[in-house]
mmCIF file of N, CA and C and ligand atoms in Angstrom:
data_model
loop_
_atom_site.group_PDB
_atom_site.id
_atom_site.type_symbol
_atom_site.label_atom_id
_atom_site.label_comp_id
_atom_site.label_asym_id
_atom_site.label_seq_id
_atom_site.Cartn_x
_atom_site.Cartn_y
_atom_site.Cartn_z
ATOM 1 N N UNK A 1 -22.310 -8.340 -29.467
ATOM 2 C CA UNK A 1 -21.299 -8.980 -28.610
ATOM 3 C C UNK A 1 -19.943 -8.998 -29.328
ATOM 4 N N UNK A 2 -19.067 -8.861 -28.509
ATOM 5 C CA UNK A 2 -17.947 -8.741 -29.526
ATOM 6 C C UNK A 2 -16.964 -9.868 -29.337
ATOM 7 N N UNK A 3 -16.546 -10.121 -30.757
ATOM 8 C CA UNK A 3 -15.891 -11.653 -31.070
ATOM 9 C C UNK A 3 -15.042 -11.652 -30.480
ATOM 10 N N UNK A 4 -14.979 -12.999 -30.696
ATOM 11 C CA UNK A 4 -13.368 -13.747 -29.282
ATOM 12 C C UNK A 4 -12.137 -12.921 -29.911
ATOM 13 N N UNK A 5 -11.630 -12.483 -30.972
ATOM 14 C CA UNK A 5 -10.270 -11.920 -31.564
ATOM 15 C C UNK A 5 -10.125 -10.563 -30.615
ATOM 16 N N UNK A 6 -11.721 -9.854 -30.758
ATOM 17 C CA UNK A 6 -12.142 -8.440 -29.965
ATOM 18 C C UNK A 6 -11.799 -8.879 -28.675
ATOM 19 N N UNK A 7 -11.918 -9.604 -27.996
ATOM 20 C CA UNK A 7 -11.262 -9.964 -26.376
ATOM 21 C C UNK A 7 -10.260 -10.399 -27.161
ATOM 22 N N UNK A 8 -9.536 -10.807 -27.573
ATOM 23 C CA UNK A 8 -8.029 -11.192 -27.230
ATOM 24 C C UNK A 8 -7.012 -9.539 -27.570
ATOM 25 N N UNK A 9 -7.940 -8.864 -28.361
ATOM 26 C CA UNK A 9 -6.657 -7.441 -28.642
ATOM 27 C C UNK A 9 -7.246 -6.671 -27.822
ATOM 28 N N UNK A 10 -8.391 -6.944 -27.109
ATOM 29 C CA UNK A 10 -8.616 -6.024 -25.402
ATOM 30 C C UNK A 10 -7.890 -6.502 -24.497
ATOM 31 N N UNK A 11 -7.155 -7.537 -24.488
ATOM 32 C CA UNK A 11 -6.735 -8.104 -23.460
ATOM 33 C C UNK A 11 -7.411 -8.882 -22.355
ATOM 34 N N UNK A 12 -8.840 -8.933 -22.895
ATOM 35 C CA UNK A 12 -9.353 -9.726 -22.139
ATOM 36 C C UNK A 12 -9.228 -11.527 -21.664
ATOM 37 N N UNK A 13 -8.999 -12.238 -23.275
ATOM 38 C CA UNK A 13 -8.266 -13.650 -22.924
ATOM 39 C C UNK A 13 -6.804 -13.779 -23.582
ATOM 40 N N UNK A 14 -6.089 -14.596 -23.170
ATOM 41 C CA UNK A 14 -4.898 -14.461 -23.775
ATOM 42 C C UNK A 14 -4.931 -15.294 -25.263
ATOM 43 N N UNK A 15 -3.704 -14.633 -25.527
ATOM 44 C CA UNK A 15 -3.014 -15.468 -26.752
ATOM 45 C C UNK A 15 -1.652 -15.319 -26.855
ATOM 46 N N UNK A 16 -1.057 -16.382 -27.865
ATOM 47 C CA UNK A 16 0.345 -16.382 -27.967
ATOM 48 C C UNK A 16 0.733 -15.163 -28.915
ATOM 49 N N UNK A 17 1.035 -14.487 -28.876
ATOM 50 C CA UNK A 17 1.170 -12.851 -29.304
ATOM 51 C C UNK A 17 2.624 -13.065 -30.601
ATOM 52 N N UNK A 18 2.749 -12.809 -31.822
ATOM 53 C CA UNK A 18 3.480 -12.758 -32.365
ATOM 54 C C UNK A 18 3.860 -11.077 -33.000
ATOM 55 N N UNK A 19 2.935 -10.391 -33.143
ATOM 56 C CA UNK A 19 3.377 -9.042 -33.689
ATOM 57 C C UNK A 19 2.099 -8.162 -33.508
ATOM 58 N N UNK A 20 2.173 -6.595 -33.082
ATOM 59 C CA UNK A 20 1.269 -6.178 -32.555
ATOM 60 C C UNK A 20 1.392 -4.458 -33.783
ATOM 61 N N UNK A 21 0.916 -3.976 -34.493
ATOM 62 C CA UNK A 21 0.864 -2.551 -34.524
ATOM 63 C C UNK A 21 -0.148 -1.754 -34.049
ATOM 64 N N UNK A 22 -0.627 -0.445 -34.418
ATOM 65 C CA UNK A 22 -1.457 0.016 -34.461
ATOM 66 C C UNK A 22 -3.225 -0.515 -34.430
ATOM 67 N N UNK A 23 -3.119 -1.354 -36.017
ATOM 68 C CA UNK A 23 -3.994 -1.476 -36.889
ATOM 69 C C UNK A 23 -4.347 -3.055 -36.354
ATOM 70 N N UNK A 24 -3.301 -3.796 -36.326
ATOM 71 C CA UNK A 24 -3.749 -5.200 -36.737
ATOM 72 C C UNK A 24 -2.858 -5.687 -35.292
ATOM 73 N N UNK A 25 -2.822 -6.895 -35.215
ATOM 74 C CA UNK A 25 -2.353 -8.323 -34.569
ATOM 75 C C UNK A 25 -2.346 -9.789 -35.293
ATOM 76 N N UNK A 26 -0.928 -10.067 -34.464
ATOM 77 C CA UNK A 26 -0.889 -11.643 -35.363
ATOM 78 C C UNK A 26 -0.768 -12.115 -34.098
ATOM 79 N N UNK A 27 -1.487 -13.824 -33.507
ATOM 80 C CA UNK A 27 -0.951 -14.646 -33.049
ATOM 81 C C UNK A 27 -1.308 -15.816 -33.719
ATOM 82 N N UNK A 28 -0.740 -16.896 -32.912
ATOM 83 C CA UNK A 28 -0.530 -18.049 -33.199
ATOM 84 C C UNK A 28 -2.348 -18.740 -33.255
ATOM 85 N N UNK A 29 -2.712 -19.843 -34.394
ATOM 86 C CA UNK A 29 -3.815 -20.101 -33.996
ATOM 87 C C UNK A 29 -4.041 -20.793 -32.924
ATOM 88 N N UNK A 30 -4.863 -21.161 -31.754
ATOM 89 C CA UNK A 30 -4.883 -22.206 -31.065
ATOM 90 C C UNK A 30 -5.015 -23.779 -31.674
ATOM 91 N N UNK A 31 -5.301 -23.829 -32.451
ATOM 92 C CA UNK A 31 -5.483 -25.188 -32.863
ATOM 93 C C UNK A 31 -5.480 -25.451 -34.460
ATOM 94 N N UNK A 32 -4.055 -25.223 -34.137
ATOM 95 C CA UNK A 32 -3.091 -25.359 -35.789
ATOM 96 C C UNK A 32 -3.070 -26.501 -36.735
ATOM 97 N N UNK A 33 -3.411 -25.735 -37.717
ATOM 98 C CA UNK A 33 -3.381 -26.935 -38.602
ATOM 99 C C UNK A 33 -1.750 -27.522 -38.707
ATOM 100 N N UNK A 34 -0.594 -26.503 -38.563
ATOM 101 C CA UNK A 34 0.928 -26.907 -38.430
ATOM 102 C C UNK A 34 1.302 -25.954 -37.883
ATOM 103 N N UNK A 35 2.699 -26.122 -37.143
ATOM 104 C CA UNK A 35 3.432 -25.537 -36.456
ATOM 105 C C UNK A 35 3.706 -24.282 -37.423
ATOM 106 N N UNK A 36 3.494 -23.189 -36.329
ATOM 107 C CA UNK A 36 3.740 -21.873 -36.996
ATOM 108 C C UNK A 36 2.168 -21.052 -37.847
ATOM 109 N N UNK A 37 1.292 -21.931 -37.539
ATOM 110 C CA UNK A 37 -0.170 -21.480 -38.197
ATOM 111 C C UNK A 37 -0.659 -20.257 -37.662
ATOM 112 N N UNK A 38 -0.168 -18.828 -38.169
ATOM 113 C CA UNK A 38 -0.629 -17.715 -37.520
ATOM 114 C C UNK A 38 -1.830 -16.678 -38.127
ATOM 115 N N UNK A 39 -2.300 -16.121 -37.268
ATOM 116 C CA UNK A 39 -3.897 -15.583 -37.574
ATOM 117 C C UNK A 39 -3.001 -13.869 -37.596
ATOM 118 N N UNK A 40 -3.241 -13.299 -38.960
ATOM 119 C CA UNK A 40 -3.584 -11.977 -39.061
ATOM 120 C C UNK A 40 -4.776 -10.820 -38.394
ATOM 121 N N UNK A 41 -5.093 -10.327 -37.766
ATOM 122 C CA UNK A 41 -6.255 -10.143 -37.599
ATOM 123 C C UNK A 41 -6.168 -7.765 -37.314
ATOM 124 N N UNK A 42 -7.227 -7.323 -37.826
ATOM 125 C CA UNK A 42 -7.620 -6.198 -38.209
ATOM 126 C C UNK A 42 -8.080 -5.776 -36.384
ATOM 127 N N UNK A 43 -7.607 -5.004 -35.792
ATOM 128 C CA UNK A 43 -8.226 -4.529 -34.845
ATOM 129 C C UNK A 43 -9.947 -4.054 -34.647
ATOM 130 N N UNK A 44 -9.806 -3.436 -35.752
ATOM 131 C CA UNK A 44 -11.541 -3.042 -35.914
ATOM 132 C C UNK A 44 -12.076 -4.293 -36.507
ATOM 133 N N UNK A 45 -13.270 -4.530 -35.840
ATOM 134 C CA UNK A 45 -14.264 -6.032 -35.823
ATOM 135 C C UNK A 45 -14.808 -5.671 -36.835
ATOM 136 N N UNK A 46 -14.572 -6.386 -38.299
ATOM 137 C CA UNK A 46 -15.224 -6.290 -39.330
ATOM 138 C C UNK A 46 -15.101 -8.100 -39.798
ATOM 139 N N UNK A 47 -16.873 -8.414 -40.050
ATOM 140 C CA UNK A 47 -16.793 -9.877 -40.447
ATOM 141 C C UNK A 47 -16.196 -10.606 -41.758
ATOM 142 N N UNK A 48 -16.748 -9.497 -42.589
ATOM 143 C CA UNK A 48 -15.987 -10.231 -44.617
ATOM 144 C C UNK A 48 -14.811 -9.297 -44.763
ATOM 145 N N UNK A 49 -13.944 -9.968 -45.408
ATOM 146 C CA UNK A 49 -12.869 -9.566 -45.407
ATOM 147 C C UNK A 49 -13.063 -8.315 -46.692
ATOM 148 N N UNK A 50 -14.148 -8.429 -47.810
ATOM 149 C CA UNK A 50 -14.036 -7.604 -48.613
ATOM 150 C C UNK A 50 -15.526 -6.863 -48.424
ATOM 151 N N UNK A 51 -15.722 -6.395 -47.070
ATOM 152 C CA UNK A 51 -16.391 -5.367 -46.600
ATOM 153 C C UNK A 51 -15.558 -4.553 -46.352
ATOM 154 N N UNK A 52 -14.226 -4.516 -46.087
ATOM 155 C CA UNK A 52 -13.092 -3.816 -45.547
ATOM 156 C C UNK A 52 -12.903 -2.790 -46.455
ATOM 157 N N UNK A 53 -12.475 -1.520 -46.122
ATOM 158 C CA UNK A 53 -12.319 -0.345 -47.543
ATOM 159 C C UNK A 53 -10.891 -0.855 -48.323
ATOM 160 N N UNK A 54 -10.324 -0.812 -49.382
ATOM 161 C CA UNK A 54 -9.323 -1.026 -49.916
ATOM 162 C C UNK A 54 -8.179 -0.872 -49.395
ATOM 163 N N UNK A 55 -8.514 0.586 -48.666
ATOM 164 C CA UNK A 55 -6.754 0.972 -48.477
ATOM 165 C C UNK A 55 -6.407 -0.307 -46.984
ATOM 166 N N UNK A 56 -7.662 -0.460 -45.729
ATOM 167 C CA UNK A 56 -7.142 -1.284 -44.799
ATOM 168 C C UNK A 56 -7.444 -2.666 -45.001
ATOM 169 N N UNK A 57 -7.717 -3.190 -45.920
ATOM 170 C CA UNK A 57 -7.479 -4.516 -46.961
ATOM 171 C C UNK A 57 -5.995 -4.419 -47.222
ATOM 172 N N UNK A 58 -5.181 -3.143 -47.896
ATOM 173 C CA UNK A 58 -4.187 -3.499 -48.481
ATOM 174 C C UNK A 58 -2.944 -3.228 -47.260
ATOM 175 N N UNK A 59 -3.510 -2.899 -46.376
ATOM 176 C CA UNK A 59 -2.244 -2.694 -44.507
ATOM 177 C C UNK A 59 -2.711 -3.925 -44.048
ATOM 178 N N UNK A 60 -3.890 -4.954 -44.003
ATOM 179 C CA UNK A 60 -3.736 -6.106 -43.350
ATOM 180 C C UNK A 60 -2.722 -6.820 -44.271
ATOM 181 N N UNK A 61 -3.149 -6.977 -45.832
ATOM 182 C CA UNK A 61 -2.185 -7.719 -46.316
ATOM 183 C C UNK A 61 -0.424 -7.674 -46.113
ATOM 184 N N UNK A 62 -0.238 -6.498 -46.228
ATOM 185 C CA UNK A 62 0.795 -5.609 -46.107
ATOM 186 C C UNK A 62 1.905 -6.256 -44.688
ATOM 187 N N UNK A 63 0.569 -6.157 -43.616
ATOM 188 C CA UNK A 63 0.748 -6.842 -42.101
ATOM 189 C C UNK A 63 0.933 -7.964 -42.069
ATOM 190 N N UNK A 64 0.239 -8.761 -42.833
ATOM 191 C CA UNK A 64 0.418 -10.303 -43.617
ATOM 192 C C UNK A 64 1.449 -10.883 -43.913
ATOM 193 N N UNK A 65 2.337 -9.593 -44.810
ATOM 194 C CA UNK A 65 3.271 -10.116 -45.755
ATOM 195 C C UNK A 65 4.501 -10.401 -44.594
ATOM 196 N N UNK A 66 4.371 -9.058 -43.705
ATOM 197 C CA UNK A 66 5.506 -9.376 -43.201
ATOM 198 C C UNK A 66 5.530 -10.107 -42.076
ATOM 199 N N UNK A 67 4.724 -11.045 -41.554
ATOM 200 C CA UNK A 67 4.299 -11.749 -40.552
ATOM 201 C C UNK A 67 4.655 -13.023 -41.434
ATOM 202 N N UNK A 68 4.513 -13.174 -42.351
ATOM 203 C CA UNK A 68 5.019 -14.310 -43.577
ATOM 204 C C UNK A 68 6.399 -14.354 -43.649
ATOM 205 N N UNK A 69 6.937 -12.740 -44.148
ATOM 206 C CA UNK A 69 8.121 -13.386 -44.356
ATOM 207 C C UNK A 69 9.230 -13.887 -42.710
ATOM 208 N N UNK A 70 8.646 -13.223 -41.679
ATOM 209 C CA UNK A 70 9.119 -13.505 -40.434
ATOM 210 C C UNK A 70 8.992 -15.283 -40.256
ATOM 211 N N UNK A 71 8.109 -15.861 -40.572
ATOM 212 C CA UNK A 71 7.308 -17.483 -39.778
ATOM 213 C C UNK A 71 8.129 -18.019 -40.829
ATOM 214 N N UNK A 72 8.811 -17.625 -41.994
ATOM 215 C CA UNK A 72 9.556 -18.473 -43.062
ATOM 216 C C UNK A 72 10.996 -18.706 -42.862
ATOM 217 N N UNK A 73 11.008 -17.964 -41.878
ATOM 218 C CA UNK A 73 12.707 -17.780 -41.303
ATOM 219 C C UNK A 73 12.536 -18.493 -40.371
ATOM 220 N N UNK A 74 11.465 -18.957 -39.382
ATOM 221 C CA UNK A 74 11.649 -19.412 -38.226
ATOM 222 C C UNK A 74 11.128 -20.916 -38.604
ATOM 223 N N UNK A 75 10.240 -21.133 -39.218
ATOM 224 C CA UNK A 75 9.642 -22.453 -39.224
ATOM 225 C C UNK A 75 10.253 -23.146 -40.805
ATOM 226 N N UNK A 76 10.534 -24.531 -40.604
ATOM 227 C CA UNK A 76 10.980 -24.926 -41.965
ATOM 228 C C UNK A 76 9.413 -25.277 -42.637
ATOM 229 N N UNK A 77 9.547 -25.052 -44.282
ATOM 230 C CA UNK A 77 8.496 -25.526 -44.476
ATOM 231 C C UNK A 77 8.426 -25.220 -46.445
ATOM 232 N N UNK A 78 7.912 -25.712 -46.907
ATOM 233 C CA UNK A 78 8.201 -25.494 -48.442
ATOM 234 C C UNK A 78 7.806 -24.182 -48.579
ATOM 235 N N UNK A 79 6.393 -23.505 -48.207
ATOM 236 C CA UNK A 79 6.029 -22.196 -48.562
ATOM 237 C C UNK A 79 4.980 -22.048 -47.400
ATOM 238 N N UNK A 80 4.883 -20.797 -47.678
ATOM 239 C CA UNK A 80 2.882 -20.458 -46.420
ATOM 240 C C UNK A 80 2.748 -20.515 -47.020
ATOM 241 N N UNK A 81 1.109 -21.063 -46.700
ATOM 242 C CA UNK A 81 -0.019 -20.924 -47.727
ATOM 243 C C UNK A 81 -0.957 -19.679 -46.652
ATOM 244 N N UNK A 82 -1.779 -19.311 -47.841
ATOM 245 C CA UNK A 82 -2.415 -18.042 -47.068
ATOM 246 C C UNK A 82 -4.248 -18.664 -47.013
ATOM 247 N N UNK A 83 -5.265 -18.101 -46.091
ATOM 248 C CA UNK A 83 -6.038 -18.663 -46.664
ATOM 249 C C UNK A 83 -7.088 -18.156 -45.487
ATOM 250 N N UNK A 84 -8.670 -17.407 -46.574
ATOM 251 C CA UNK A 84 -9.495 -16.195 -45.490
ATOM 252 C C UNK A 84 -10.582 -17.254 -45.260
ATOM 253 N N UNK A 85 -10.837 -17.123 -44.532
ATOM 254 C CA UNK A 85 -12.263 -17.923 -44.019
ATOM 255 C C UNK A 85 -13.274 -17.403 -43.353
ATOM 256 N N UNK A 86 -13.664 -17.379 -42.123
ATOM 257 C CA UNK A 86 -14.343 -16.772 -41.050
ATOM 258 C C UNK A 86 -15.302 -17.588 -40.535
ATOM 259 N N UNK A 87 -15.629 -18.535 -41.187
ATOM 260 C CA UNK A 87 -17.128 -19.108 -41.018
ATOM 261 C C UNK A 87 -16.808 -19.492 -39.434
ATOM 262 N N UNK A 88 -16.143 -19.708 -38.930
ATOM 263 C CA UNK A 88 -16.001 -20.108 -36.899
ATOM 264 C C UNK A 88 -15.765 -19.330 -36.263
ATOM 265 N N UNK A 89 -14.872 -18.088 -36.985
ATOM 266 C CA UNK A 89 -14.541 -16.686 -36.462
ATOM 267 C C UNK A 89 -15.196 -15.766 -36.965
ATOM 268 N N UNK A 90 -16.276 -14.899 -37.008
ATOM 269 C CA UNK A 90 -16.580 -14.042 -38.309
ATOM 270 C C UNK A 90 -16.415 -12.476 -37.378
ATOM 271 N N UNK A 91 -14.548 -12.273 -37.858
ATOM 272 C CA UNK A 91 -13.651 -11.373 -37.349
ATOM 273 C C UNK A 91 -12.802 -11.659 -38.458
ATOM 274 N N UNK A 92 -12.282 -10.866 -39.432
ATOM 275 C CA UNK A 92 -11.351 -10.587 -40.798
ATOM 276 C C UNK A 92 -10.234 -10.878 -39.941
ATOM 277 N N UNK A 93 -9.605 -12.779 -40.280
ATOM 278 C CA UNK A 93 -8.517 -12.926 -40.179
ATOM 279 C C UNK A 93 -7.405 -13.869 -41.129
ATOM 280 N N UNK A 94 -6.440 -13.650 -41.615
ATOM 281 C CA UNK A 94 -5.542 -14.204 -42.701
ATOM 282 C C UNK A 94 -4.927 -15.330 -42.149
ATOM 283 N N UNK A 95 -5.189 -16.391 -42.515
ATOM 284 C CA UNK A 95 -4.002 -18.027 -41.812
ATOM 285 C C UNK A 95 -2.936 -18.149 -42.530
ATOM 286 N N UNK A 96 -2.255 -17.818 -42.242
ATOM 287 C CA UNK A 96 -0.470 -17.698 -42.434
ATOM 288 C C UNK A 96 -0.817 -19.416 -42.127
ATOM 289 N N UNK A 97 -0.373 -20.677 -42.722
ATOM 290 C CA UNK A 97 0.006 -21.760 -42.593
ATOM 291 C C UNK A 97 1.454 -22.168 -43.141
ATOM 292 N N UNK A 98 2.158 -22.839 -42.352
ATOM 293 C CA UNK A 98 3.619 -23.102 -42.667
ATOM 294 C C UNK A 98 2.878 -24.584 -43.381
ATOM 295 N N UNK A 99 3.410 -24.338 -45.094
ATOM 296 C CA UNK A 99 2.981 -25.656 -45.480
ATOM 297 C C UNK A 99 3.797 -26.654 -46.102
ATOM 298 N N UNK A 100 4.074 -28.178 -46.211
ATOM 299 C CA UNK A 100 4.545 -28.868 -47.288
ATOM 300 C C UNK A 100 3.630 -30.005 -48.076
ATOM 301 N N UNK A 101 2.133 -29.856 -47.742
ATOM 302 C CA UNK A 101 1.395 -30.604 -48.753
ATOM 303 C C UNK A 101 -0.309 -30.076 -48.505
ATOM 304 N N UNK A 102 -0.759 -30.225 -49.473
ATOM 305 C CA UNK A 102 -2.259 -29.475 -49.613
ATOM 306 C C UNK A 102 -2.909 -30.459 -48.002
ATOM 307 N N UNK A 103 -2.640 -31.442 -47.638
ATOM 308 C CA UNK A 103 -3.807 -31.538 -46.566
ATOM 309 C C UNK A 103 -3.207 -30.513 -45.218
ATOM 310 N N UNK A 104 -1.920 -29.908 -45.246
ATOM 311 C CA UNK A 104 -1.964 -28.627 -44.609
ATOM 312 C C UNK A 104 -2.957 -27.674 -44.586
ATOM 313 N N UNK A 105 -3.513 -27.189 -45.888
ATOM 314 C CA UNK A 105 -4.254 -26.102 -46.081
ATOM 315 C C UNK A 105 -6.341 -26.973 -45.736
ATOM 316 N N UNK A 106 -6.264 -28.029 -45.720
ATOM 317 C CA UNK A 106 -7.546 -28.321 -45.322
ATOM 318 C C UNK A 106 -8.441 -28.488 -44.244
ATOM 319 N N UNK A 107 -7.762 -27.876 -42.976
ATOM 320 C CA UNK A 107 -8.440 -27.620 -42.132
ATOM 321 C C UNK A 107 -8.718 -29.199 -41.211
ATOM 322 N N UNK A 108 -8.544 -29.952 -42.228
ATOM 323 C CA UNK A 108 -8.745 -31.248 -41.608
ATOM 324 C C UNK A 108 -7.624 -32.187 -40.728
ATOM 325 N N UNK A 109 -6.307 -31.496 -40.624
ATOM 326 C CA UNK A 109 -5.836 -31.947 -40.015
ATOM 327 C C UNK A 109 -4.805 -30.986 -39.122
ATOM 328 N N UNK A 110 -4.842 -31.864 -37.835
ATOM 329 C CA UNK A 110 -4.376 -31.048 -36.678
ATOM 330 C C UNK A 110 -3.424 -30.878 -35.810
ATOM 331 N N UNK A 111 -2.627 -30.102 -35.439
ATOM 332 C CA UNK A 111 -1.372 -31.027 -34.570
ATOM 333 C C UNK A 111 -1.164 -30.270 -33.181
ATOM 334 N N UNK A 112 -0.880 -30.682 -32.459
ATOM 335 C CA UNK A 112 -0.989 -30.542 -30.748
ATOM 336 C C UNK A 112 0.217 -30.114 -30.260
ATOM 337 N N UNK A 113 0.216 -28.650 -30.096
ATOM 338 C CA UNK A 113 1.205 -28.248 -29.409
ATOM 339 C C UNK A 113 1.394 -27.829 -27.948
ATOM 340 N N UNK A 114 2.397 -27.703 -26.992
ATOM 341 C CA UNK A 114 2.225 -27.465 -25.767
ATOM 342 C C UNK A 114 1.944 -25.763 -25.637
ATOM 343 N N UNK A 115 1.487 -25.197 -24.576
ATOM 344 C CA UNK A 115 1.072 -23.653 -24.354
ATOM 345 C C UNK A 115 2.613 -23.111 -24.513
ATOM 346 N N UNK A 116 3.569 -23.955 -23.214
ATOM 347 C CA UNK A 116 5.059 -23.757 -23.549
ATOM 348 C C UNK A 116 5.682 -23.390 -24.545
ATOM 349 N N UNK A 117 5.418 -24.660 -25.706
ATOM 350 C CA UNK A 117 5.743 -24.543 -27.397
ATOM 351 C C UNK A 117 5.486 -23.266 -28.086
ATOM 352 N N UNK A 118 4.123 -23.257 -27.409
ATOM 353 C CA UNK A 118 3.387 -21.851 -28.511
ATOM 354 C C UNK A 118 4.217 -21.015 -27.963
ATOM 355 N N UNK A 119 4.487 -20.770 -26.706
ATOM 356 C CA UNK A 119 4.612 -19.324 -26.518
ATOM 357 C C UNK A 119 6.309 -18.783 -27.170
ATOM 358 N N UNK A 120 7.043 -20.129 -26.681
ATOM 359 C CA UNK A 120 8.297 -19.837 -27.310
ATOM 360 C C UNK A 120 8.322 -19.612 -28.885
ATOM 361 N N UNK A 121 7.281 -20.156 -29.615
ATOM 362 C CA UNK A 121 7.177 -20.085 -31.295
ATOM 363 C C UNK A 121 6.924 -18.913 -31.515
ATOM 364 N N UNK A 122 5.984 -18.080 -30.835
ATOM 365 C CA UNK A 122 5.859 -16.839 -30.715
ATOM 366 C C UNK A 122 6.642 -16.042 -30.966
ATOM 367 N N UNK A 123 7.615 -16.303 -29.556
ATOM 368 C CA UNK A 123 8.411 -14.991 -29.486
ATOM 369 C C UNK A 123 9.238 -15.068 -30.592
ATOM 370 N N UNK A 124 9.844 -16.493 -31.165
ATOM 371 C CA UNK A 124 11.364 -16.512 -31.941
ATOM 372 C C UNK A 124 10.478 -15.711 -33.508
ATOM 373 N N UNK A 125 9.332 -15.771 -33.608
ATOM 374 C CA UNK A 125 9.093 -15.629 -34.740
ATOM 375 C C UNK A 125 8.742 -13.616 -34.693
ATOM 376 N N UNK A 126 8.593 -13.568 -33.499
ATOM 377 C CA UNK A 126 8.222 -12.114 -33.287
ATOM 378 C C UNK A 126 9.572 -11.189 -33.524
ATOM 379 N N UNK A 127 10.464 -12.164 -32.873
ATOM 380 C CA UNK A 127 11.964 -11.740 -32.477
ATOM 381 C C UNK A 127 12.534 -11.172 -34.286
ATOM 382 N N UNK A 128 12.338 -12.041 -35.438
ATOM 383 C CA UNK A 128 12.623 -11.781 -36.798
ATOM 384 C C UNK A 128 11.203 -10.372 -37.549
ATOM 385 N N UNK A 129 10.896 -9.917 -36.710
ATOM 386 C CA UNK A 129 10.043 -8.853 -37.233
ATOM 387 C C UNK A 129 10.921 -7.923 -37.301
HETATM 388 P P1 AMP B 1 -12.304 -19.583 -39.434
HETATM 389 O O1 AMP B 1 -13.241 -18.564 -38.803
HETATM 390 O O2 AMP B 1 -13.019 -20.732 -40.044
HETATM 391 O O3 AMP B 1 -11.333 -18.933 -40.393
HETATM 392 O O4 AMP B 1 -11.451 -20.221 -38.272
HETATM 393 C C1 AMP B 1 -11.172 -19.541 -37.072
HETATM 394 C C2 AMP B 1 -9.807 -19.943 -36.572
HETATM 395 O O5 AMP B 1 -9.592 -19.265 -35.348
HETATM 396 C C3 AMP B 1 -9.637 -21.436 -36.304
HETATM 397 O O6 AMP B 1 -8.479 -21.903 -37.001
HETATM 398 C C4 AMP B 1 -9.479 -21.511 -34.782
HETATM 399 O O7 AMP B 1 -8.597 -22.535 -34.366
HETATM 400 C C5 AMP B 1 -8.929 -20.131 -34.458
HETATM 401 N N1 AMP B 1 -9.233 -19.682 -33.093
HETATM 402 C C6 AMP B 1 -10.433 -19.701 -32.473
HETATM 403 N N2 AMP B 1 -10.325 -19.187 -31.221
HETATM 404 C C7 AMP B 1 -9.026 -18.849 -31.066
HETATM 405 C C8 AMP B 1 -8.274 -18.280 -30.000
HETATM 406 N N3 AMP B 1 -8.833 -17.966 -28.829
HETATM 407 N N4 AMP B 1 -6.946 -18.056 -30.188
HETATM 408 C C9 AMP B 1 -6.364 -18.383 -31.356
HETATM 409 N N5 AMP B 1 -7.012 -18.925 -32.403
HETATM 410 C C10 AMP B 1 -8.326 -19.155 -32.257
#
């Protein structure tokens, strides 16, 4: 069956779309740990991130970087923090988090944005690509 990321770059459910190439996609997470919390993600459905061959390990990062330095121009924030997980998604994706204190990066806390919000965060941040 193929993971929810695999429907969202089929176009099957939506998402707030921040940058699209070839290879990869970034949007916004749905349920951000902070404003500007964006998901890297590899077009081809691969679950561990270091099952991936080197060279498209080093074009997601690559895709990463500059999806980083774009969300740093748009969102205030001391630094991203970066950070791989999968265990809810197991689809190779990078969390770009706009951060200013470690309970940013813990997953444990959450903040509620409107669909409206997202979509405009989107674009301004797509707009600096
Ligand atoms: P993890 O697999 O633990 O790295 O977490 C998966 C992340 O994907 C979580 O932060 C979810 O909020 C996010 N997520 C799950 N479904 C969607 C979706 N449809 N659109 C955007 N983000 C999602």
């Amino acid at each position: 069956m193929s993971s929810i990321f695999t429907k969202i770059i089929n176009g099957e459910i939506p998402c707030h779309k921040v940058a699209e190439d070839e290879n990869f996609i970034a949007f916004l997470d749905i349920n951000p740990n902070a404003r500007g919390h964006t998901l890297c993600v590899p077009k081809r459905e691969i679950n561990r991130i270091f099952d991936m061959d080197r060279q498209h390990y080093l074009d997601l990062m690559s895709f990463s970087y500059k999806v980083a330095k774009a969300l740093e121009e748009v969102v205030s924030c001391d630094r991203i923090g970066i950070s791989v997980i999968g265990l809810e998604v197991p689809h190779v994706h990078v969390h770009l988090i706009p951060i200013n204190d470690m309970k940013d990066m813990t997953f444990q806390h959450k903040i509620s944005m409107t669909s409206e919000e997202m979509a405009s965060l989107a674009q301004e941040i797509g707009n600096r690509l």
